[in-house]
CSV table of C-alpha atoms and ligand atoms in Angstrom, one decimal:
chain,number,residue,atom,x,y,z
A,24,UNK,CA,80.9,136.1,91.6
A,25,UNK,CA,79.3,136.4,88.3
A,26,UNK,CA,77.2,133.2,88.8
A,27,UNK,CA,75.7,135.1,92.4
A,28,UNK,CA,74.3,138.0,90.1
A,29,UNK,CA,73.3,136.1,87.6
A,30,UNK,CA,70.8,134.1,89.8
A,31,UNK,CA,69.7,137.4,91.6
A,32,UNK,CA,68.3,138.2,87.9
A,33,UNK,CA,66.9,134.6,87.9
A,34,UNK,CA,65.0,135.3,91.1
A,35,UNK,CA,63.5,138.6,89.6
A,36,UNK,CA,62.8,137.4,86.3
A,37,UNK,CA,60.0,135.1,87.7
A,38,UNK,CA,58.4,138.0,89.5
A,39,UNK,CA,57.2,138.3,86.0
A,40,UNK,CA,55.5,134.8,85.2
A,41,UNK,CA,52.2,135.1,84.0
A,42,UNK,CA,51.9,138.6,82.8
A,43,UNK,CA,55.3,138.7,80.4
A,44,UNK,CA,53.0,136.5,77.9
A,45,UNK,CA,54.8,135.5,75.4
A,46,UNK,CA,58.2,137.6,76.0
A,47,UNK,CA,60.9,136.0,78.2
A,48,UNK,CA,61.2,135.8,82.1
A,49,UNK,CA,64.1,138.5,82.6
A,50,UNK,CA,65.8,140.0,86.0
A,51,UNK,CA,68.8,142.4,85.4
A,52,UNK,CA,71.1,144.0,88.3
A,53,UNK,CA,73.6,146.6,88.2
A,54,UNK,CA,76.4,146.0,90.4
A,55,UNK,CA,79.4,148.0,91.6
A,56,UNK,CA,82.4,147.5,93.7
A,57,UNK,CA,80.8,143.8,94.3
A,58,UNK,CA,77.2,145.2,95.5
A,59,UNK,CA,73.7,145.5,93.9
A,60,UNK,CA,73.0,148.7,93.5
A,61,UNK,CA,70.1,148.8,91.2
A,62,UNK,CA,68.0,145.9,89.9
A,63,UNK,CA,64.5,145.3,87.9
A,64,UNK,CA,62.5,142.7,86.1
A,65,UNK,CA,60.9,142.6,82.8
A,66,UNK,CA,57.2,143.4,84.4
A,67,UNK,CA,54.6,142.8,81.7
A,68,UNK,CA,53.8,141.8,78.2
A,69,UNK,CA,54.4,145.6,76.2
A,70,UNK,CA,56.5,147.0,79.1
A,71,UNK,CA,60.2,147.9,79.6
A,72,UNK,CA,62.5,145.3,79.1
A,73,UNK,CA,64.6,144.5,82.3
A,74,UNK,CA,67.8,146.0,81.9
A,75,UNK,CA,66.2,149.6,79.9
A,76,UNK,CA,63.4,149.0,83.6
A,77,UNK,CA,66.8,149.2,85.2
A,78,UNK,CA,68.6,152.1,83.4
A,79,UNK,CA,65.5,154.6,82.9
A,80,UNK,CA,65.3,154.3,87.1
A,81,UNK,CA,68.7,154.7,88.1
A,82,UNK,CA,69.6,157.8,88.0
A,83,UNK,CA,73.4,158.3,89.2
A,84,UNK,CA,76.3,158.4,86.3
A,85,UNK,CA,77.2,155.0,85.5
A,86,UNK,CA,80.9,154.2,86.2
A,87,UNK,CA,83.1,152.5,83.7
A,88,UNK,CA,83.5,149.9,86.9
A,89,UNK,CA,79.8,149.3,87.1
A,90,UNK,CA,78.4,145.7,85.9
A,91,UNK,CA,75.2,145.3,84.3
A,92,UNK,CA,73.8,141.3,84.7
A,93,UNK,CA,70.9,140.3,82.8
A,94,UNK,CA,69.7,136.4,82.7
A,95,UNK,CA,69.1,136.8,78.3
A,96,UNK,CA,71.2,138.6,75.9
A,97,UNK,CA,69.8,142.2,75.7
A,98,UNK,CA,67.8,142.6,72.1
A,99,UNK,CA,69.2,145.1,69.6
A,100,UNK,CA,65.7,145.4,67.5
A,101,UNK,CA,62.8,147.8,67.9
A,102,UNK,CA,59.7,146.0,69.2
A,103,UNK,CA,56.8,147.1,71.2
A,104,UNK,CA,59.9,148.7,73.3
A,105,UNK,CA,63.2,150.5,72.1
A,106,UNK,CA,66.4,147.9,71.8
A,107,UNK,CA,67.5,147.8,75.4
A,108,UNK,CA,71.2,147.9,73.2
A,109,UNK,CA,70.8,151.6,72.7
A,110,UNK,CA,70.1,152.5,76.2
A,111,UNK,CA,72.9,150.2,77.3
A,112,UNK,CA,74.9,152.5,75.1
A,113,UNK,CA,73.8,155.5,76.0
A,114,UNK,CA,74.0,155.7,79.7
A,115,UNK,CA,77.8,154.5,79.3
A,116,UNK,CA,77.5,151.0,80.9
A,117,UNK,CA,81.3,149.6,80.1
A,118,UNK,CA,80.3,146.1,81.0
A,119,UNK,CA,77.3,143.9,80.5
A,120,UNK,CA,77.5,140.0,82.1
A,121,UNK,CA,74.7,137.9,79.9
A,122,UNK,CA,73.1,134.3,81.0
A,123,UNK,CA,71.8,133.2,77.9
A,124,UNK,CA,71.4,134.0,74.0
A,125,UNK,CA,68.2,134.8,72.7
A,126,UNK,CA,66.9,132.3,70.7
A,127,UNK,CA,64.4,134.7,69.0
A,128,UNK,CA,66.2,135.1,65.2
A,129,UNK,CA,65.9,138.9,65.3
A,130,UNK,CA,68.3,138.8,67.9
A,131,UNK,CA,70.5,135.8,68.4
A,132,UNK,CA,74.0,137.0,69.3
A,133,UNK,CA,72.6,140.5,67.6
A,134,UNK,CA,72.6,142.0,71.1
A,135,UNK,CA,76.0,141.0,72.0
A,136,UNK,CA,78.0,141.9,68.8
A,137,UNK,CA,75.7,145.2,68.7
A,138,UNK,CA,77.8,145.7,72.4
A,139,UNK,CA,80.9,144.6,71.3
A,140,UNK,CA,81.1,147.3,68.2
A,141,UNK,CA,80.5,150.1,71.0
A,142,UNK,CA,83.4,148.9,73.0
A,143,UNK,CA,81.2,147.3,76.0
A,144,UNK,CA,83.2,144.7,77.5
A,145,UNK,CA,80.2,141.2,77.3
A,146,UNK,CA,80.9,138.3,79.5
A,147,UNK,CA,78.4,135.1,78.8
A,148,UNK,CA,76.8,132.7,78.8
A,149,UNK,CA,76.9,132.5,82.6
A,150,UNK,CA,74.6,129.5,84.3
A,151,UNK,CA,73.1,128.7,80.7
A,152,UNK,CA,71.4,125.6,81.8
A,153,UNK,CA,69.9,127.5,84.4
A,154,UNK,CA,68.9,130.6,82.2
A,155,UNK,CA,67.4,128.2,79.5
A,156,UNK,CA,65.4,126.1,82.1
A,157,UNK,CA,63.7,129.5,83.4
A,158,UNK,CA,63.3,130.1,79.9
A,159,UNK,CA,61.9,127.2,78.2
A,160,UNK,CA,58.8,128.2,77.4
A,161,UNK,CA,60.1,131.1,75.4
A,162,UNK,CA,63.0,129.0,73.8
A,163,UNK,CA,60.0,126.6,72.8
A,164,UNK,CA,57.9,129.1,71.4
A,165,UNK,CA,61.2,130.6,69.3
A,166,UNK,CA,62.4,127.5,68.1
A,167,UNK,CA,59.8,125.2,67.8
A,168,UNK,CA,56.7,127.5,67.4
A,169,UNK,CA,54.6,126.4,70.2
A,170,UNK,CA,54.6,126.4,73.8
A,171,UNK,CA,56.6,123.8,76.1
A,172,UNK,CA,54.2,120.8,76.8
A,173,UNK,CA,54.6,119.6,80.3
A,174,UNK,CA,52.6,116.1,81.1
A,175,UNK,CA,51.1,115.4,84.7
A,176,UNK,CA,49.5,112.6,85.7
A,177,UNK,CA,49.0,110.5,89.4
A,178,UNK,CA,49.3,106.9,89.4
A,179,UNK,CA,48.1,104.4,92.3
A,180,UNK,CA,50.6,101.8,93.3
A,181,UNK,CA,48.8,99.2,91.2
A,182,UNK,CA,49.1,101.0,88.5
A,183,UNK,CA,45.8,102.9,87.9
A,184,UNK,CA,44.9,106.5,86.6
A,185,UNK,CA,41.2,105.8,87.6
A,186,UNK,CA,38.5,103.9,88.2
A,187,UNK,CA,37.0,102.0,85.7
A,188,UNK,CA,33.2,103.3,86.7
A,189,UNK,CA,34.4,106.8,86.4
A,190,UNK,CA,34.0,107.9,89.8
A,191,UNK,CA,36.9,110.2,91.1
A,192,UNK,CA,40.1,108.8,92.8
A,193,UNK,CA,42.3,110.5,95.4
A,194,UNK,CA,45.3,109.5,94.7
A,195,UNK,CA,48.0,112.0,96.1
A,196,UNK,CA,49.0,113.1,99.1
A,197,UNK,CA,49.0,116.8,100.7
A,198,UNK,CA,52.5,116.9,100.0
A,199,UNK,CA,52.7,115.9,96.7
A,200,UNK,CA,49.7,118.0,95.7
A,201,UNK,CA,52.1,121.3,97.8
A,202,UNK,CA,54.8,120.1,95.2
A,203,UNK,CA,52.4,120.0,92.1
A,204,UNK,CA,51.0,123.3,93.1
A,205,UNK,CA,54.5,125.1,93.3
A,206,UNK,CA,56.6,123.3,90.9
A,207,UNK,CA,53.8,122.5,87.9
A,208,UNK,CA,50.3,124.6,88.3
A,209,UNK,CA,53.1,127.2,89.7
A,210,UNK,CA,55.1,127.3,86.9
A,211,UNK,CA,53.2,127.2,83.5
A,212,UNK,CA,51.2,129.7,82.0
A,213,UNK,CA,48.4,126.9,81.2
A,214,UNK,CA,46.5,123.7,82.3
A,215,UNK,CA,44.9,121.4,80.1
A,216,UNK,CA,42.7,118.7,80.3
A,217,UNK,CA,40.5,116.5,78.3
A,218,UNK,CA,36.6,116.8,78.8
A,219,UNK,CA,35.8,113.7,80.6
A,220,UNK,CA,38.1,115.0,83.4
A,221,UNK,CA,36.0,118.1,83.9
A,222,UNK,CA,33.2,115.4,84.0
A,223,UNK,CA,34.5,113.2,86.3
A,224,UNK,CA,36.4,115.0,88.3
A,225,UNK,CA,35.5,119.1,88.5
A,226,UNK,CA,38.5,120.5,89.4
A,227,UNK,CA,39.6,124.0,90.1
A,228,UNK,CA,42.8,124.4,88.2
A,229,UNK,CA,44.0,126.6,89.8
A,230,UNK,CA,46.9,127.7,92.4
A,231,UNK,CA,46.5,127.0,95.7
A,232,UNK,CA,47.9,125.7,99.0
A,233,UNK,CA,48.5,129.6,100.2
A,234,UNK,CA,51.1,130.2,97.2
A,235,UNK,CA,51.2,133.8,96.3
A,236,UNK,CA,51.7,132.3,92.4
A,237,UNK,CA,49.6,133.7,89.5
A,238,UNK,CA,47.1,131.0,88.7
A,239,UNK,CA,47.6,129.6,85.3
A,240,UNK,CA,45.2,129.9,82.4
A,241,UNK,CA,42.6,126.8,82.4
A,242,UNK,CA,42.1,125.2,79.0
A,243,UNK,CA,39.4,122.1,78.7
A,244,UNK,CA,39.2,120.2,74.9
A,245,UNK,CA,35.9,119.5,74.5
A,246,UNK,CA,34.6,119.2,70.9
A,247,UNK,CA,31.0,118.7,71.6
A,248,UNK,CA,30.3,121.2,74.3
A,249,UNK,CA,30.0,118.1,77.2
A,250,UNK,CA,31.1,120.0,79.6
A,251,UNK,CA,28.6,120.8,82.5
A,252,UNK,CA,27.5,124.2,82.8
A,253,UNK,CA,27.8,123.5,86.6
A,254,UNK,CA,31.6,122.6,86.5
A,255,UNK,CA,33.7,124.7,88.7
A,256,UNK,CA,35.9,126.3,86.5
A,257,UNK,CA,33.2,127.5,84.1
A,258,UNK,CA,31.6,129.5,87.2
A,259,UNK,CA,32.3,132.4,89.7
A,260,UNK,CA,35.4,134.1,89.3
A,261,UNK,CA,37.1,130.8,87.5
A,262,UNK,CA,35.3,131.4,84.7
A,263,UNK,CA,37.2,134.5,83.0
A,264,UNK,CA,40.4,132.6,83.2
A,265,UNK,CA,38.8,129.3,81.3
A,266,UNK,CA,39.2,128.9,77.8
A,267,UNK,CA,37.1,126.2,76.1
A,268,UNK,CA,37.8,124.6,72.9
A,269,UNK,CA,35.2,122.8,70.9
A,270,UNK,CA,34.8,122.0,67.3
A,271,UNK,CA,32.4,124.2,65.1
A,272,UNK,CA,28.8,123.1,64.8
A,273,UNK,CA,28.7,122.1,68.5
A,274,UNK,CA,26.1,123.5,70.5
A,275,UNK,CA,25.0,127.6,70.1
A,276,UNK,CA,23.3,127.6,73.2
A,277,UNK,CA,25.7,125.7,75.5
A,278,UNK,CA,28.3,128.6,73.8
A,279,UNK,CA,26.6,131.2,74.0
A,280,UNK,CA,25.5,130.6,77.9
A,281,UNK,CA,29.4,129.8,78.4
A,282,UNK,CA,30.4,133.0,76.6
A,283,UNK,CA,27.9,135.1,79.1
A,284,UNK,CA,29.8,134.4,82.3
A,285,UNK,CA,33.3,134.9,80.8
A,286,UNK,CA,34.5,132.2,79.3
A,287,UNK,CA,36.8,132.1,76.0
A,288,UNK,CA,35.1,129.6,73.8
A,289,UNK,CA,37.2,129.0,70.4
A,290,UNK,CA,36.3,127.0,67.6
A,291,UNK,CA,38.8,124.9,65.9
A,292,UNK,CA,38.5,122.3,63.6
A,293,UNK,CA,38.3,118.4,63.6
A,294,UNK,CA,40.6,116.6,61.7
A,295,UNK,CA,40.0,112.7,62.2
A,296,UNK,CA,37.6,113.4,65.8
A,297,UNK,CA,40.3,115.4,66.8
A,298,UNK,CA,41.8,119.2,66.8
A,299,UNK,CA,44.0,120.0,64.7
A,300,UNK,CA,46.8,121.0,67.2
A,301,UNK,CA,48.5,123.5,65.3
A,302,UNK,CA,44.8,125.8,65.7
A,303,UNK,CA,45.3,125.5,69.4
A,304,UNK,CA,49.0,126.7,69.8
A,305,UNK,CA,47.7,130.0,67.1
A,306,UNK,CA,44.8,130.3,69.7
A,307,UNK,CA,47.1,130.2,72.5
A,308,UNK,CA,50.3,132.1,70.9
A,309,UNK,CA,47.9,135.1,69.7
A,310,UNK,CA,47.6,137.9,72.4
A,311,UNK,CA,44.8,139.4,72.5
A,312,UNK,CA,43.0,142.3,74.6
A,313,UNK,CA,44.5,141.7,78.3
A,314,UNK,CA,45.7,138.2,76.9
A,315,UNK,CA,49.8,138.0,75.7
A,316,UNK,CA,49.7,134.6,75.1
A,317,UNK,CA,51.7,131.3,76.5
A,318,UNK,CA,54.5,129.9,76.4
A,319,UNK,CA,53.8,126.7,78.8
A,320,UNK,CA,51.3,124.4,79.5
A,321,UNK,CA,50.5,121.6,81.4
A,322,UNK,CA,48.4,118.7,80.4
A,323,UNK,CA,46.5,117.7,83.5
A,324,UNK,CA,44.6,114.3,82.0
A,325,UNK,CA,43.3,112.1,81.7
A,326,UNK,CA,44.8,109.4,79.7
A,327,UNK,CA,42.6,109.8,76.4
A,328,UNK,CA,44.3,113.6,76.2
A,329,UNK,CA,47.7,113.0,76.9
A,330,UNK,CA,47.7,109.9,74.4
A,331,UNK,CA,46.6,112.5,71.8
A,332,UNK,CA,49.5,114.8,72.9
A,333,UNK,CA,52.1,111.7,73.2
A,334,UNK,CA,50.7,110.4,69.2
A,335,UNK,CA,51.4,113.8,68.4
A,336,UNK,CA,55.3,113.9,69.0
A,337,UNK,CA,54.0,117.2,71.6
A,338,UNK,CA,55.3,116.3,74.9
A,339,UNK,CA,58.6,118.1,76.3
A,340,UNK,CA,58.9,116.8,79.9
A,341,UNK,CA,56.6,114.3,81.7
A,342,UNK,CA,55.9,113.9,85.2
A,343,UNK,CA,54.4,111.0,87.1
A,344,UNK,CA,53.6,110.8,91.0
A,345,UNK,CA,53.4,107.7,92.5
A,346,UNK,CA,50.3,107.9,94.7
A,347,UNK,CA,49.8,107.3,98.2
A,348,UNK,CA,46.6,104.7,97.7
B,17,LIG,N1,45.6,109.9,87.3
B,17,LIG,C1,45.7,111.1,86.9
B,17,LIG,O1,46.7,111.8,86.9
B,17,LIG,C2,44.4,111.7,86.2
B,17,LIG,C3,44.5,113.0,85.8
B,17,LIG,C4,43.3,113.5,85.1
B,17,LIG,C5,42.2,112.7,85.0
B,17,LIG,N2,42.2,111.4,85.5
B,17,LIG,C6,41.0,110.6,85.4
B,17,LIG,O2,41.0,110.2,84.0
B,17,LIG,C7,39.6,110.0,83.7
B,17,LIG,C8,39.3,110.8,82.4
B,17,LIG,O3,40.2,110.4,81.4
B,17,LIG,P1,39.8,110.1,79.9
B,17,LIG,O4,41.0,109.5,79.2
B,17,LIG,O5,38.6,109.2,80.0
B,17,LIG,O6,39.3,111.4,79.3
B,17,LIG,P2,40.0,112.9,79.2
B,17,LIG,O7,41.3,112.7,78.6
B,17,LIG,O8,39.8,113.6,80.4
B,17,LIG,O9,39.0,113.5,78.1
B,17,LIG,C9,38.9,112.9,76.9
B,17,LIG,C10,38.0,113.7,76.0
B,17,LIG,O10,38.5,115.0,75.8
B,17,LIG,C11,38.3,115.4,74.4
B,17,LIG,N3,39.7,115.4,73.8
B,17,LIG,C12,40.9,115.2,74.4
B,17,LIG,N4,41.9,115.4,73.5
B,17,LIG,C13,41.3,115.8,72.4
B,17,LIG,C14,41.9,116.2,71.1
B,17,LIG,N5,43.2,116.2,70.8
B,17,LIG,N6,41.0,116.6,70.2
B,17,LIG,C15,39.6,116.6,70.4
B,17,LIG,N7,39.1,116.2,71.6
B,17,LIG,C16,39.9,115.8,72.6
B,17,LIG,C17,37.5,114.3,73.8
B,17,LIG,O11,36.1,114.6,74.0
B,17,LIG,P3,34.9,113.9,73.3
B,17,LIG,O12,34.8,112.6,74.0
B,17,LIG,O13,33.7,114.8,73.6
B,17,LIG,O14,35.2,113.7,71.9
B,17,LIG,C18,37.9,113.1,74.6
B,17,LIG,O15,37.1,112.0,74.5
B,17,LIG,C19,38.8,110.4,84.8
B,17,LIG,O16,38.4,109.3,85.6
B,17,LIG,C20,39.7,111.3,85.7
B,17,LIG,O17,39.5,111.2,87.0
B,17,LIG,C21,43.3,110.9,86.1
């Protein structure tokens, strides 16, 4: 049964992609006599973690029966939030069923030893693979230091990612686009692409397809300010969720136009014609404001921008579609 319980707090956890920033996705349910009888998810970067969500709601007297699940160790340290530990502790849960360790080095088997010493009964991992694929982003962030890098490109049957004269090419059907939407835009916190794609092509970025998903943050490289001031996702509503990065020196009044509708505009340096990728994971990995940061992010195209990310050892998982034309 534990595995059932344990995705349950799978399934809630992702209620909380693309506001949890850089914290982990985490679900936790509280289960007696083989029923849910409370659950909650972690909601938002700076807000109760799952299982203390959980506890501080329910208010019946825990029984020494009672189960608590969560999908990542609880943390025994004092952040933005108390240590979900002490509350664990102090409304007498007896039992505590964990999917994964926390890779973050304040905590790191922490949690589950601080559980043990108080005479809670801790049962994990449970579904680990499972756990750590919901998780990857944050695993990334804590082990490596930046995000998880996801690449996407579309390929005709010949071979092509585009057309030699630069016009746009439609290469992908409805359906794959459905399964790009839900299972890539859907499931980082970022999208990036190069410039010339913005150029070429002037997409949205976004979610669609009538998903109720969060749409990810848009990111566009583009060192010399290219990009045209009547691109989509530098306009309307798109353009408080667009961050543009572009080397210093490039254009005031191209910035200072972009900046007036809402756009992020963030200076980082050249090294060799391009950035220095380590000033784009601090930009990215520093929350700010209404901003917490990501811990995922796709790179959309074109070929010039994921060769930069490939040269750059910075690629965790790529994923090609064979096209339809
Ligand atoms: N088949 C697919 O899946 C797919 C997906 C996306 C796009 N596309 C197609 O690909 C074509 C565009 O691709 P592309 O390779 O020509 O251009 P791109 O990758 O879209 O943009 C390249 C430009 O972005 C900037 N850039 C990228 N990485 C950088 C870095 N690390 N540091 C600094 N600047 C960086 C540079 O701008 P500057 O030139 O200003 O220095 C660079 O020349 C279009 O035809 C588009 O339709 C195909």
């Amino acid at each position: 049964m534990h595995e059932a319980f344990i995705h349950r707090c799978l399934a809630l956890a992702e209620h909380g992609r693309g506001k949890v920033g850089l914290n982990p996705l985490v679900g936790a349910v509280l289960v007696r006599e083989g029923k849910i009888i409370a659950e909650a998810f972690h909601e938002e970067f700076g807000k109760a973690h799952a299982e203390r969500a959980l506890l501080e709601k329910f208010e019946q007297k825990i029984r020494s029966d009672d189960i608590l699940y969560v999908n990542v160790e609880p943390c025994c340290h004092q952040g933005k939030t108390p240590a979900c530990t002490d509350i664990i502790r102090k409304r007498g849960v007896k039992q505590v069923v964990f999917g994964m360790v926390d890779p973050d080095p304040l905590v790191q088997g922490k949690g589950i030893a601080c559980l043990r010493e108080a005479g809670i009964t801790v049962t994990g991992p449970i579904e680990r693979a499972q756990c750590e694929w919901l998780n990857r982003g944050f695993i990334s962030l804590r082990s490596k230091g930046r995000p998880w890098v996801t690449i996407h490109s579309a390929r005709t049957r010949g071979g092509a990612y585009a057309v030699p004269d630069g016009r746009p090419l439609k290469m992908t059907s409805e359906e794959q686009d459905r399964w790009t939407h839900q299972w890539l835009r859907g499931q980082h916190d970022a999208i990036l692409v190069g410039v010339q794609t913005v150029i070429t092509d002037d997409p949205q970025l976004t979610v669609r397809f009538g998903m109720h998903l969060p749409s990810p943050l848009r990111v566009v490289l583009d060192p010399h300010l290219r990009i045209p001031l009547s691109a989509r996702m530098v306009n309307g509503d798109l353009a408080s969720g667009t961050v543009v990065i572009t080397a210093p020196g490039s254009d005031r009044a191209v910035h200072q136009q972009l900046m007036e509708r809402g756009v992020s505009v963030v200076e980082i340096p050249l090294t060799d014609g391009h950035f220095d990728l380590s000033g784009l994971w601090n930009a990215l990995m520093t929350p700010t404001g209404s901003f917490h940061g990501i811990a995922s992010i796709l790179v959309e195209g074109g070929a010039k921008t994921w060769q930069n990310f490939r040269a750059a050892g910075l690629v965790d998982e790529e994923v090609t579609l064979l096209g339809v034309a």
